């Protein structure tokens, strides 16, 4: 129990209410820190940062870095802690922490130079050498669809680790770490840091889905057989968007938290979520997991979705924290991904949404101008049989589809999707609001 005395908050009536809120947040998050995983700690630290409680945020960022299993998580939290030190004018601590972030793999020199959070450090003699020490890992700017590699080595390494872990279950965490995580490709390192809470959470997932993973093993090893179909999708994107770039594709065995994502390394595919064939037992899967277990034959469609995301750098750099922007980005990946592959990766949402279009849109308009992303995407915890998660994908698809069908120049419309600078203006030009108003 935390006891707050009058000595700690004297004369409540004279204290700014917002200061009290920040103080309480800091106490709560500090008290909870010892029992939370990386993702929850990071969420708490971000809340303190937004409340401008930089001392509290720093403590929790450093705690999250200390417990992080993956370098991407560690370097991100260290960088954020350094920003807090900069705001507090603790320049020595900021430089020390930035050096630690760089040693953990921080490589975004452009962000380092442009970040307003670090401007207090620019005049210091340590700044230039620090910037020079950053080893950049840039995107592979490959314009030839056929030059993209399909990297499946992580999947094969997983099954080696899996077999060893089955023979020595008491040491399975260390086995997975040694034979799978420590040997990860660049793409797998990014996937785990972005989408998996910890090695312990990863292993727990496999412990509770034993029959499922025994059944999908052979299917997860079939990615190479889809190479011709994947290259065909890449070439179709080149035809409709000549400026497209074509990254390597990394296949990994994740913790069933994401079928796909992107990073500077390339397209990152959780093959265990795209391995469905007849006869696979699904009794161990949750409702959301069942609804997001996709046929193996759909693999090219998922890769096409992520390929569109890889082209969205400009959108991701917009100074926009509303829900509308990421919804359009995800819907665009579905819409254009369908255009180049022939199938929508979220067809179940489109089936469910028929007859509900106006109601879905009306609910979304209450959130779209605010940072309420978690109500519309990546909200598997809200899934029910009558109200599926991830409805933002359907909304974004409809906006992009409306923009495309109402455009006289279709290729220009595709270019516009990747280059708009104002999500609200893009929505207006799409005429989706007028279209949905006509639904019954």
CSV table of C-alpha atoms in Angstrom, one decimal:
chain,number,residue,atom,x,y,z
A,1,UNK,CA,0.0,0.0,0.0
A,2,UNK,CA,1.2,3.5,-0.8
A,3,UNK,CA,0.4,6.1,1.9
A,4,UNK,CA,0.4,9.7,0.8
A,5,UNK,CA,0.7,12.1,3.7
A,6,UNK,CA,0.0,15.8,4.1
A,7,UNK,CA,3.7,16.4,4.1
A,8,UNK,CA,3.9,15.0,0.5
A,9,UNK,CA,1.0,17.1,-0.8
A,10,UNK,CA,0.5,20.1,1.5
A,11,UNK,CA,-2.6,22.2,1.1
A,12,UNK,CA,-4.3,20.5,-1.7
A,13,UNK,CA,-6.4,23.6,-2.5
A,14,UNK,CA,-3.3,25.5,-3.5
A,15,UNK,CA,-1.9,22.9,-5.8
A,16,UNK,CA,-2.6,22.8,-9.5
A,17,UNK,CA,-5.0,19.9,-10.2
A,18,UNK,CA,-2.9,18.8,-13.2
A,19,UNK,CA,0.1,18.6,-10.9
A,20,UNK,CA,-1.7,16.3,-8.6
A,21,UNK,CA,-2.7,14.0,-11.5
A,22,UNK,CA,0.8,13.8,-12.7
A,23,UNK,CA,2.1,13.1,-9.2
A,24,UNK,CA,-0.5,10.3,-8.7
A,25,UNK,CA,0.4,8.8,-12.2
A,26,UNK,CA,4.0,8.8,-11.2
A,27,UNK,CA,3.3,7.0,-7.9
A,28,UNK,CA,1.0,4.4,-9.5
A,29,UNK,CA,3.4,3.6,-12.4
A,30,UNK,CA,6.4,3.4,-10.1
A,31,UNK,CA,4.6,1.1,-7.8
A,32,UNK,CA,3.5,-1.1,-10.6
A,33,UNK,CA,6.8,-1.2,-12.4
A,34,UNK,CA,8.2,-4.3,-10.7
A,35,UNK,CA,5.4,-6.5,-11.8
A,36,UNK,CA,4.9,-5.4,-15.4
A,37,UNK,CA,6.3,-6.5,-18.7
A,38,UNK,CA,8.0,-4.2,-21.2
A,39,UNK,CA,4.9,-3.2,-23.2
A,40,UNK,CA,3.0,-2.1,-20.1
A,41,UNK,CA,6.0,-0.2,-18.7
A,42,UNK,CA,6.5,1.5,-22.0
A,43,UNK,CA,2.8,2.5,-22.1
A,44,UNK,CA,3.1,4.0,-18.6
A,45,UNK,CA,6.3,5.8,-19.5
A,46,UNK,CA,4.7,7.4,-22.6
A,47,UNK,CA,1.8,8.6,-20.5
A,48,UNK,CA,4.1,10.3,-18.0
A,49,UNK,CA,6.1,11.8,-20.9
A,50,UNK,CA,2.9,13.2,-22.4
A,51,UNK,CA,2.0,14.6,-19.0
A,52,UNK,CA,5.5,16.3,-19.0
A,53,UNK,CA,6.5,14.4,-15.9
A,54,UNK,CA,10.0,13.9,-17.2
A,55,UNK,CA,11.6,12.5,-14.0
A,56,UNK,CA,8.8,9.9,-13.7
A,57,UNK,CA,9.0,9.0,-17.3
A,58,UNK,CA,12.7,8.6,-17.2
A,59,UNK,CA,12.5,6.2,-14.3
A,60,UNK,CA,10.0,4.0,-16.1
A,61,UNK,CA,11.7,4.2,-19.5
A,62,UNK,CA,15.0,3.0,-17.9
A,63,UNK,CA,13.1,0.2,-16.1
A,64,UNK,CA,11.6,-0.9,-19.4
A,65,UNK,CA,15.0,-0.9,-21.1
A,66,UNK,CA,16.4,-2.9,-18.2
A,67,UNK,CA,13.9,-5.7,-18.6
A,68,UNK,CA,13.6,-5.7,-22.4
A,69,UNK,CA,14.5,-8.9,-24.1
A,70,UNK,CA,14.9,-7.4,-27.6
A,71,UNK,CA,17.3,-4.7,-28.7
A,72,UNK,CA,14.7,-2.8,-30.6
A,73,UNK,CA,12.8,-2.3,-27.4
A,74,UNK,CA,15.9,-1.5,-25.4
A,75,UNK,CA,17.2,1.1,-27.8
A,76,UNK,CA,13.8,2.7,-28.1
A,77,UNK,CA,13.4,3.1,-24.4
A,78,UNK,CA,16.9,4.4,-23.9
A,79,UNK,CA,16.4,7.0,-26.6
A,80,UNK,CA,13.2,8.1,-24.9
A,81,UNK,CA,14.9,8.4,-21.5
A,82,UNK,CA,17.7,10.5,-23.1
A,83,UNK,CA,15.0,12.8,-24.5
A,84,UNK,CA,13.6,13.2,-21.0
A,85,UNK,CA,17.1,14.0,-19.6
A,86,UNK,CA,17.4,16.6,-22.3
A,87,UNK,CA,14.2,18.3,-21.3
A,88,UNK,CA,15.4,18.3,-17.7
A,89,UNK,CA,18.7,19.9,-18.8
A,90,UNK,CA,20.6,16.9,-17.4
A,91,UNK,CA,22.9,16.9,-20.4
A,92,UNK,CA,25.5,14.5,-19.1
A,93,UNK,CA,22.9,11.9,-18.4
A,94,UNK,CA,21.3,12.5,-21.8
A,95,UNK,CA,24.6,11.8,-23.6
A,96,UNK,CA,25.4,8.7,-21.5
A,97,UNK,CA,21.9,7.3,-22.2
A,98,UNK,CA,22.1,8.1,-25.9
A,99,UNK,CA,25.5,6.3,-26.1
A,100,UNK,CA,23.8,3.3,-24.5
A,101,UNK,CA,21.0,3.5,-27.1
A,102,UNK,CA,23.5,3.5,-29.9
A,103,UNK,CA,25.3,0.6,-28.5
A,104,UNK,CA,22.0,-1.3,-28.4
A,105,UNK,CA,21.6,-0.6,-32.1
A,106,UNK,CA,19.9,2.8,-32.4
A,107,UNK,CA,20.6,3.8,-36.0
A,108,UNK,CA,18.2,6.6,-37.0
A,109,UNK,CA,20.7,9.5,-37.5
A,110,UNK,CA,18.1,11.6,-39.4
A,111,UNK,CA,15.7,11.5,-36.4
A,112,UNK,CA,18.6,12.2,-34.0
A,113,UNK,CA,19.4,15.4,-35.9
A,114,UNK,CA,15.8,16.5,-36.4
A,115,UNK,CA,14.3,15.7,-33.0
A,116,UNK,CA,13.2,18.7,-31.1
A,117,UNK,CA,13.5,16.7,-27.9
A,118,UNK,CA,17.3,16.9,-28.1
A,119,UNK,CA,17.9,20.5,-29.2
A,120,UNK,CA,19.4,21.4,-25.8
A,121,UNK,CA,22.3,19.0,-26.6
A,122,UNK,CA,23.2,20.4,-30.0
A,123,UNK,CA,25.6,23.1,-28.7
A,124,UNK,CA,27.6,20.7,-26.6
A,125,UNK,CA,31.0,19.5,-27.7
A,126,UNK,CA,29.9,15.8,-27.3
A,127,UNK,CA,27.1,16.2,-29.9
A,128,UNK,CA,29.0,15.9,-33.2
A,129,UNK,CA,31.0,12.9,-32.1
A,130,UNK,CA,27.9,11.2,-30.8
A,131,UNK,CA,26.1,11.7,-34.1
A,132,UNK,CA,29.1,10.4,-36.0
A,133,UNK,CA,29.1,7.2,-34.0
A,134,UNK,CA,25.6,6.3,-35.2
A,135,UNK,CA,25.8,3.4,-37.7
A,136,UNK,CA,22.8,3.8,-40.0
A,137,UNK,CA,20.8,0.8,-41.1
A,138,UNK,CA,18.9,2.2,-44.0
A,139,UNK,CA,16.1,0.6,-46.1
A,140,UNK,CA,17.3,-1.3,-49.1
A,141,UNK,CA,16.2,1.0,-51.9
A,142,UNK,CA,15.6,-1.8,-54.5
A,143,UNK,CA,13.4,-0.8,-57.4
A,144,UNK,CA,13.6,-4.3,-59.1
A,145,UNK,CA,10.8,-6.6,-57.9
A,146,UNK,CA,12.8,-9.7,-58.8
A,147,UNK,CA,15.8,-8.6,-56.6
A,148,UNK,CA,13.8,-9.0,-53.3
A,149,UNK,CA,14.9,-12.0,-51.2
A,150,UNK,CA,12.6,-14.3,-49.3
A,151,UNK,CA,14.3,-15.1,-46.1
A,152,UNK,CA,13.1,-18.3,-44.4
A,153,UNK,CA,16.1,-19.2,-42.2
A,154,UNK,CA,14.4,-18.0,-39.0
A,155,UNK,CA,11.6,-20.5,-39.4
A,156,UNK,CA,14.0,-23.4,-39.9
A,157,UNK,CA,15.9,-22.3,-36.8
A,158,UNK,CA,12.7,-22.1,-34.8
A,159,UNK,CA,11.9,-25.8,-35.4
A,160,UNK,CA,15.5,-26.8,-34.3
A,161,UNK,CA,14.9,-24.9,-31.1
A,162,UNK,CA,11.4,-26.3,-30.7
A,163,UNK,CA,12.6,-29.9,-31.0
A,164,UNK,CA,15.4,-29.3,-28.4
A,165,UNK,CA,12.9,-27.5,-26.1
A,166,UNK,CA,10.6,-30.5,-26.2
A,167,UNK,CA,13.4,-32.8,-25.0
A,168,UNK,CA,14.3,-30.5,-22.1
A,169,UNK,CA,11.2,-28.5,-21.1
A,170,UNK,CA,12.8,-27.3,-17.8
A,171,UNK,CA,15.3,-25.3,-19.8
A,172,UNK,CA,13.1,-24.3,-22.7
A,173,UNK,CA,13.5,-20.5,-22.2
A,174,UNK,CA,17.2,-20.7,-22.5
A,175,UNK,CA,17.0,-23.1,-25.4
A,176,UNK,CA,14.8,-20.8,-27.4
A,177,UNK,CA,17.0,-17.9,-26.6
A,178,UNK,CA,20.2,-19.7,-27.6
A,179,UNK,CA,19.0,-21.5,-30.8
A,180,UNK,CA,16.3,-19.1,-32.0
A,181,UNK,CA,16.4,-15.5,-30.6
A,182,UNK,CA,20.2,-15.1,-30.4
A,183,UNK,CA,20.6,-16.2,-34.1
A,184,UNK,CA,17.8,-14.0,-35.4
A,185,UNK,CA,18.0,-12.3,-38.8
A,186,UNK,CA,17.7,-8.5,-38.9
A,187,UNK,CA,14.1,-8.9,-39.9
A,188,UNK,CA,13.3,-11.3,-37.0
A,189,UNK,CA,15.0,-8.9,-34.5
A,190,UNK,CA,12.7,-6.1,-35.7
A,191,UNK,CA,9.6,-8.3,-35.6
A,192,UNK,CA,10.2,-9.5,-32.1
A,193,UNK,CA,10.9,-6.0,-30.8
A,194,UNK,CA,7.8,-4.6,-32.4
A,195,UNK,CA,5.3,-7.4,-31.9
A,196,UNK,CA,6.4,-9.7,-29.0
A,197,UNK,CA,6.4,-8.7,-25.4
A,198,UNK,CA,9.2,-10.9,-24.2
A,199,UNK,CA,10.8,-14.3,-24.6
A,200,UNK,CA,8.8,-15.6,-21.6
A,201,UNK,CA,5.5,-14.5,-23.2
A,202,UNK,CA,6.6,-16.2,-26.5
A,203,UNK,CA,7.3,-19.5,-24.7
A,204,UNK,CA,4.1,-19.3,-22.8
A,205,UNK,CA,2.2,-19.0,-26.0
A,206,UNK,CA,3.8,-22.1,-27.4
A,207,UNK,CA,3.2,-24.0,-24.2
A,208,UNK,CA,-0.5,-23.3,-24.4
A,209,UNK,CA,-0.8,-24.1,-28.1
A,210,UNK,CA,1.1,-27.4,-28.3
A,211,UNK,CA,-1.3,-29.4,-30.6
A,212,UNK,CA,-1.8,-26.4,-32.9
A,213,UNK,CA,2.0,-26.0,-33.5
A,214,UNK,CA,2.5,-29.7,-34.0
A,215,UNK,CA,-0.1,-29.6,-36.7
A,216,UNK,CA,1.1,-26.5,-38.7
A,217,UNK,CA,4.8,-27.4,-38.7
A,218,UNK,CA,5.0,-28.5,-42.3
A,219,UNK,CA,2.8,-25.6,-43.5
A,220,UNK,CA,5.2,-23.1,-42.0
A,221,UNK,CA,8.0,-24.5,-44.1
A,222,UNK,CA,6.2,-23.9,-47.4
A,223,UNK,CA,6.9,-20.2,-47.9
A,224,UNK,CA,9.5,-20.8,-50.7
A,225,UNK,CA,6.9,-22.4,-52.8
A,226,UNK,CA,5.0,-19.1,-53.1
A,227,UNK,CA,7.9,-17.2,-54.6
A,228,UNK,CA,6.4,-17.0,-58.1
A,229,UNK,CA,3.1,-15.7,-56.8
A,230,UNK,CA,4.8,-13.2,-54.6
A,231,UNK,CA,7.0,-11.8,-57.4
A,232,UNK,CA,3.9,-11.5,-59.6
A,233,UNK,CA,2.3,-9.2,-56.9
A,234,UNK,CA,5.4,-7.2,-56.7
A,235,UNK,CA,5.5,-6.7,-60.4
A,236,UNK,CA,1.8,-5.6,-60.4
A,237,UNK,CA,2.6,-2.9,-57.9
A,238,UNK,CA,5.5,-1.7,-60.1
A,239,UNK,CA,3.0,-1.4,-62.9
A,240,UNK,CA,0.5,0.8,-61.0
A,241,UNK,CA,3.0,2.7,-58.9
A,242,UNK,CA,6.4,3.0,-60.7
A,243,UNK,CA,8.0,4.7,-57.7
A,244,UNK,CA,7.6,1.5,-55.6
A,245,UNK,CA,10.5,-0.1,-53.7
A,246,UNK,CA,10.8,-3.8,-53.1
A,247,UNK,CA,12.3,-5.0,-49.8
A,248,UNK,CA,13.3,-8.4,-48.6
A,249,UNK,CA,10.7,-10.5,-47.0
A,250,UNK,CA,11.4,-12.2,-43.7
A,251,UNK,CA,9.3,-15.1,-42.4
A,252,UNK,CA,9.3,-15.8,-38.7
A,253,UNK,CA,7.5,-17.8,-36.0
A,254,UNK,CA,6.0,-15.2,-33.7
A,255,UNK,CA,3.7,-15.3,-30.7
A,256,UNK,CA,0.5,-14.9,-32.7
A,257,UNK,CA,0.4,-11.2,-32.2
A,258,UNK,CA,0.8,-10.0,-35.8
A,259,UNK,CA,0.5,-11.7,-39.2
A,260,UNK,CA,2.8,-9.1,-40.6
A,261,UNK,CA,4.5,-5.7,-40.1
A,262,UNK,CA,7.3,-3.7,-41.7
A,263,UNK,CA,10.6,-2.2,-40.6
A,264,UNK,CA,13.6,-0.8,-42.4
A,265,UNK,CA,14.7,-4.4,-42.7
A,266,UNK,CA,11.8,-5.2,-45.0
A,267,UNK,CA,8.5,-7.1,-44.8
A,268,UNK,CA,8.1,-9.2,-41.6
A,269,UNK,CA,5.7,-12.1,-41.8
A,270,UNK,CA,4.4,-14.2,-38.9
A,271,UNK,CA,4.0,-17.4,-40.9
A,272,UNK,CA,2.3,-19.2,-38.0
A,273,UNK,CA,-0.8,-17.0,-38.5
A,274,UNK,CA,-0.9,-17.8,-42.2
A,275,UNK,CA,-0.6,-21.6,-42.2
A,276,UNK,CA,-4.2,-22.9,-42.3
A,277,UNK,CA,-5.1,-26.0,-44.2
A,278,UNK,CA,-7.8,-28.6,-43.7
A,279,UNK,CA,-7.6,-30.6,-40.4
A,280,UNK,CA,-5.6,-28.1,-38.3
A,281,UNK,CA,-7.0,-28.3,-34.7
A,282,UNK,CA,-8.0,-24.9,-33.4
A,283,UNK,CA,-9.4,-25.8,-30.0
A,284,UNK,CA,-6.5,-24.0,-28.3
A,285,UNK,CA,-7.0,-20.8,-30.1
A,286,UNK,CA,-8.9,-17.8,-28.7
A,287,UNK,CA,-11.8,-16.2,-30.6
A,288,UNK,CA,-9.5,-13.6,-32.1
A,289,UNK,CA,-6.8,-16.1,-32.9
A,290,UNK,CA,-9.4,-18.3,-34.7
A,291,UNK,CA,-10.7,-15.3,-36.7
A,292,UNK,CA,-7.1,-14.4,-37.7
A,293,UNK,CA,-5.8,-17.8,-38.6
A,294,UNK,CA,-5.5,-17.5,-42.3
A,295,UNK,CA,-5.1,-20.1,-45.1
A,296,UNK,CA,-1.6,-20.8,-46.3
A,297,UNK,CA,-2.7,-20.1,-49.8
A,298,UNK,CA,-3.4,-16.5,-48.8
A,299,UNK,CA,0.3,-15.8,-48.1
A,300,UNK,CA,0.8,-13.6,-51.2
A,301,UNK,CA,-2.2,-11.5,-50.1
A,302,UNK,CA,-0.6,-10.8,-46.7
A,303,UNK,CA,2.7,-10.0,-48.2
A,304,UNK,CA,1.0,-7.6,-50.6
A,305,UNK,CA,-0.6,-5.8,-47.7
A,306,UNK,CA,2.7,-5.3,-46.0
A,307,UNK,CA,4.4,-4.3,-49.3
A,308,UNK,CA,2.0,-1.3,-49.4
A,309,UNK,CA,2.9,-0.3,-45.9
A,310,UNK,CA,6.6,-0.3,-46.9
A,311,UNK,CA,5.8,2.5,-49.4
A,312,UNK,CA,4.1,4.7,-46.7
A,313,UNK,CA,7.2,6.4,-45.2
A,314,UNK,CA,5.8,9.9,-46.0
A,315,UNK,CA,2.5,9.2,-44.2
A,316,UNK,CA,4.2,7.8,-41.1
A,317,UNK,CA,6.3,11.0,-40.8
A,318,UNK,CA,3.2,13.3,-40.8
A,319,UNK,CA,2.7,15.3,-37.6
A,320,UNK,CA,-0.7,13.8,-37.0
A,321,UNK,CA,-1.8,11.8,-33.9
A,322,UNK,CA,-5.4,11.3,-34.8
A,323,UNK,CA,-7.0,7.9,-35.4
A,324,UNK,CA,-7.9,8.8,-39.0
A,325,UNK,CA,-4.4,8.7,-40.4
A,326,UNK,CA,-3.5,5.1,-39.3
A,327,UNK,CA,-6.9,3.9,-40.3
A,328,UNK,CA,-6.4,5.3,-43.8
A,329,UNK,CA,-2.9,3.8,-43.9
A,330,UNK,CA,-4.2,0.3,-43.0
A,331,UNK,CA,-7.2,0.6,-45.3
A,332,UNK,CA,-4.9,1.6,-48.1
A,333,UNK,CA,-2.7,-1.5,-47.5
A,334,UNK,CA,-5.9,-3.6,-47.8
A,335,UNK,CA,-7.2,-1.8,-50.9
A,336,UNK,CA,-4.0,-1.6,-52.9
A,337,UNK,CA,-2.9,-5.0,-51.6
A,338,UNK,CA,-6.1,-6.5,-53.0
A,339,UNK,CA,-5.5,-4.7,-56.3
A,340,UNK,CA,-2.1,-6.3,-56.8
A,341,UNK,CA,-2.9,-9.8,-55.3
A,342,UNK,CA,-6.5,-10.3,-56.1
A,343,UNK,CA,-7.8,-10.8,-52.5
A,344,UNK,CA,-8.4,-8.7,-49.4
A,345,UNK,CA,-6.7,-10.0,-46.2
A,346,UNK,CA,-9.7,-8.8,-44.1
A,347,UNK,CA,-12.6,-10.2,-46.0
A,348,UNK,CA,-14.4,-11.3,-42.9
A,349,UNK,CA,-14.7,-7.6,-41.9
A,350,UNK,CA,-16.3,-6.8,-45.2
A,351,UNK,CA,-18.8,-9.6,-44.9
A,352,UNK,CA,-19.7,-8.6,-41.3
A,353,UNK,CA,-20.0,-4.9,-42.3
A,354,UNK,CA,-22.7,-5.3,-44.9
A,355,UNK,CA,-25.8,-3.6,-43.6
A,356,UNK,CA,-23.9,-1.9,-40.8
A,357,UNK,CA,-21.9,0.7,-42.9
A,358,UNK,CA,-23.6,3.8,-41.5
A,359,UNK,CA,-23.5,2.6,-37.9
A,360,UNK,CA,-19.8,1.8,-38.1
A,361,UNK,CA,-19.0,5.1,-39.7
A,362,UNK,CA,-21.0,7.1,-37.1
A,363,UNK,CA,-19.2,5.4,-34.3
A,364,UNK,CA,-15.9,6.1,-35.9
A,365,UNK,CA,-16.5,9.8,-36.4
A,366,UNK,CA,-16.6,10.2,-32.6
A,367,UNK,CA,-13.0,8.9,-32.4
A,368,UNK,CA,-11.3,9.8,-35.7
A,369,UNK,CA,-10.0,13.3,-34.7
A,370,UNK,CA,-8.5,12.0,-31.4
A,371,UNK,CA,-5.8,9.6,-30.5
A,372,UNK,CA,-8.1,6.6,-30.0
A,373,UNK,CA,-6.4,4.1,-32.3
A,374,UNK,CA,-6.8,1.2,-29.9
A,375,UNK,CA,-10.6,1.3,-30.3
A,376,UNK,CA,-10.3,0.5,-34.0
A,377,UNK,CA,-7.2,-1.5,-34.7
A,378,UNK,CA,-4.9,-3.9,-32.8
A,379,UNK,CA,-7.8,-4.3,-30.3
A,380,UNK,CA,-8.1,-8.1,-30.2
A,381,UNK,CA,-9.1,-7.9,-26.5
A,382,UNK,CA,-12.3,-6.2,-27.6
A,383,UNK,CA,-13.3,-9.0,-30.0
A,384,UNK,CA,-16.8,-10.5,-29.6
A,385,UNK,CA,-18.8,-12.7,-32.0
A,386,UNK,CA,-21.1,-9.7,-32.7
A,387,UNK,CA,-18.4,-7.0,-32.8
A,388,UNK,CA,-15.1,-8.0,-34.5
A,389,UNK,CA,-11.8,-6.2,-33.8
A,390,UNK,CA,-9.9,-4.2,-36.3
A,391,UNK,CA,-12.9,-2.4,-37.9
A,392,UNK,CA,-10.6,0.5,-38.8
A,393,UNK,CA,-9.2,-1.6,-41.6
A,394,UNK,CA,-12.6,-1.7,-43.2
A,395,UNK,CA,-13.1,2.0,-42.7
A,396,UNK,CA,-9.8,2.9,-44.3
A,397,UNK,CA,-10.4,0.6,-47.2
A,398,UNK,CA,-13.7,2.3,-47.9
A,399,UNK,CA,-12.1,5.8,-47.8
A,400,UNK,CA,-9.3,4.7,-50.2
A,401,UNK,CA,-11.7,2.9,-52.5
A,402,UNK,CA,-14.0,5.9,-52.7
A,403,UNK,CA,-11.0,8.1,-53.5
A,404,UNK,CA,-10.0,5.8,-56.3
A,405,UNK,CA,-13.4,5.2,-57.9
A,406,UNK,CA,-14.2,9.0,-57.8
A,407,UNK,CA,-10.8,9.9,-59.5
A,408,UNK,CA,-10.7,10.4,-63.2
A,409,UNK,CA,-7.0,9.6,-63.3
A,410,UNK,CA,-6.6,6.2,-61.5
A,411,UNK,CA,-2.8,6.1,-61.5
A,412,UNK,CA,-2.6,9.6,-60.1
A,413,UNK,CA,-5.1,8.5,-57.4
A,414,UNK,CA,-2.7,5.8,-56.4
A,415,UNK,CA,0.1,8.3,-56.3
A,416,UNK,CA,-2.0,10.6,-54.2
A,417,UNK,CA,-2.7,7.9,-51.6
A,418,UNK,CA,1.0,7.6,-50.8
A,419,UNK,CA,1.7,11.4,-50.9
A,420,UNK,CA,-1.3,13.2,-49.2
A,421,UNK,CA,-0.3,15.5,-46.4
A,422,UNK,CA,-3.6,16.0,-44.6
A,423,UNK,CA,-5.8,13.0,-43.6
A,424,UNK,CA,-8.9,15.1,-43.2
A,425,UNK,CA,-8.5,16.7,-46.6
A,426,UNK,CA,-7.9,13.3,-48.1
A,427,UNK,CA,-11.1,12.0,-46.5
A,428,UNK,CA,-13.0,15.0,-47.9
A,429,UNK,CA,-11.7,14.5,-51.4
A,430,UNK,CA,-12.6,10.8,-51.3
A,431,UNK,CA,-16.3,11.7,-51.0
A,432,UNK,CA,-16.7,8.7,-48.7
A,433,UNK,CA,-18.8,10.7,-46.3
A,434,UNK,CA,-21.4,11.5,-49.0
A,435,UNK,CA,-21.4,7.9,-50.1
A,436,UNK,CA,-21.9,6.4,-46.7
A,437,UNK,CA,-24.8,8.9,-46.1
A,438,UNK,CA,-26.7,7.2,-48.9
A,439,UNK,CA,-26.6,3.8,-47.1
A,440,UNK,CA,-29.8,2.7,-45.4
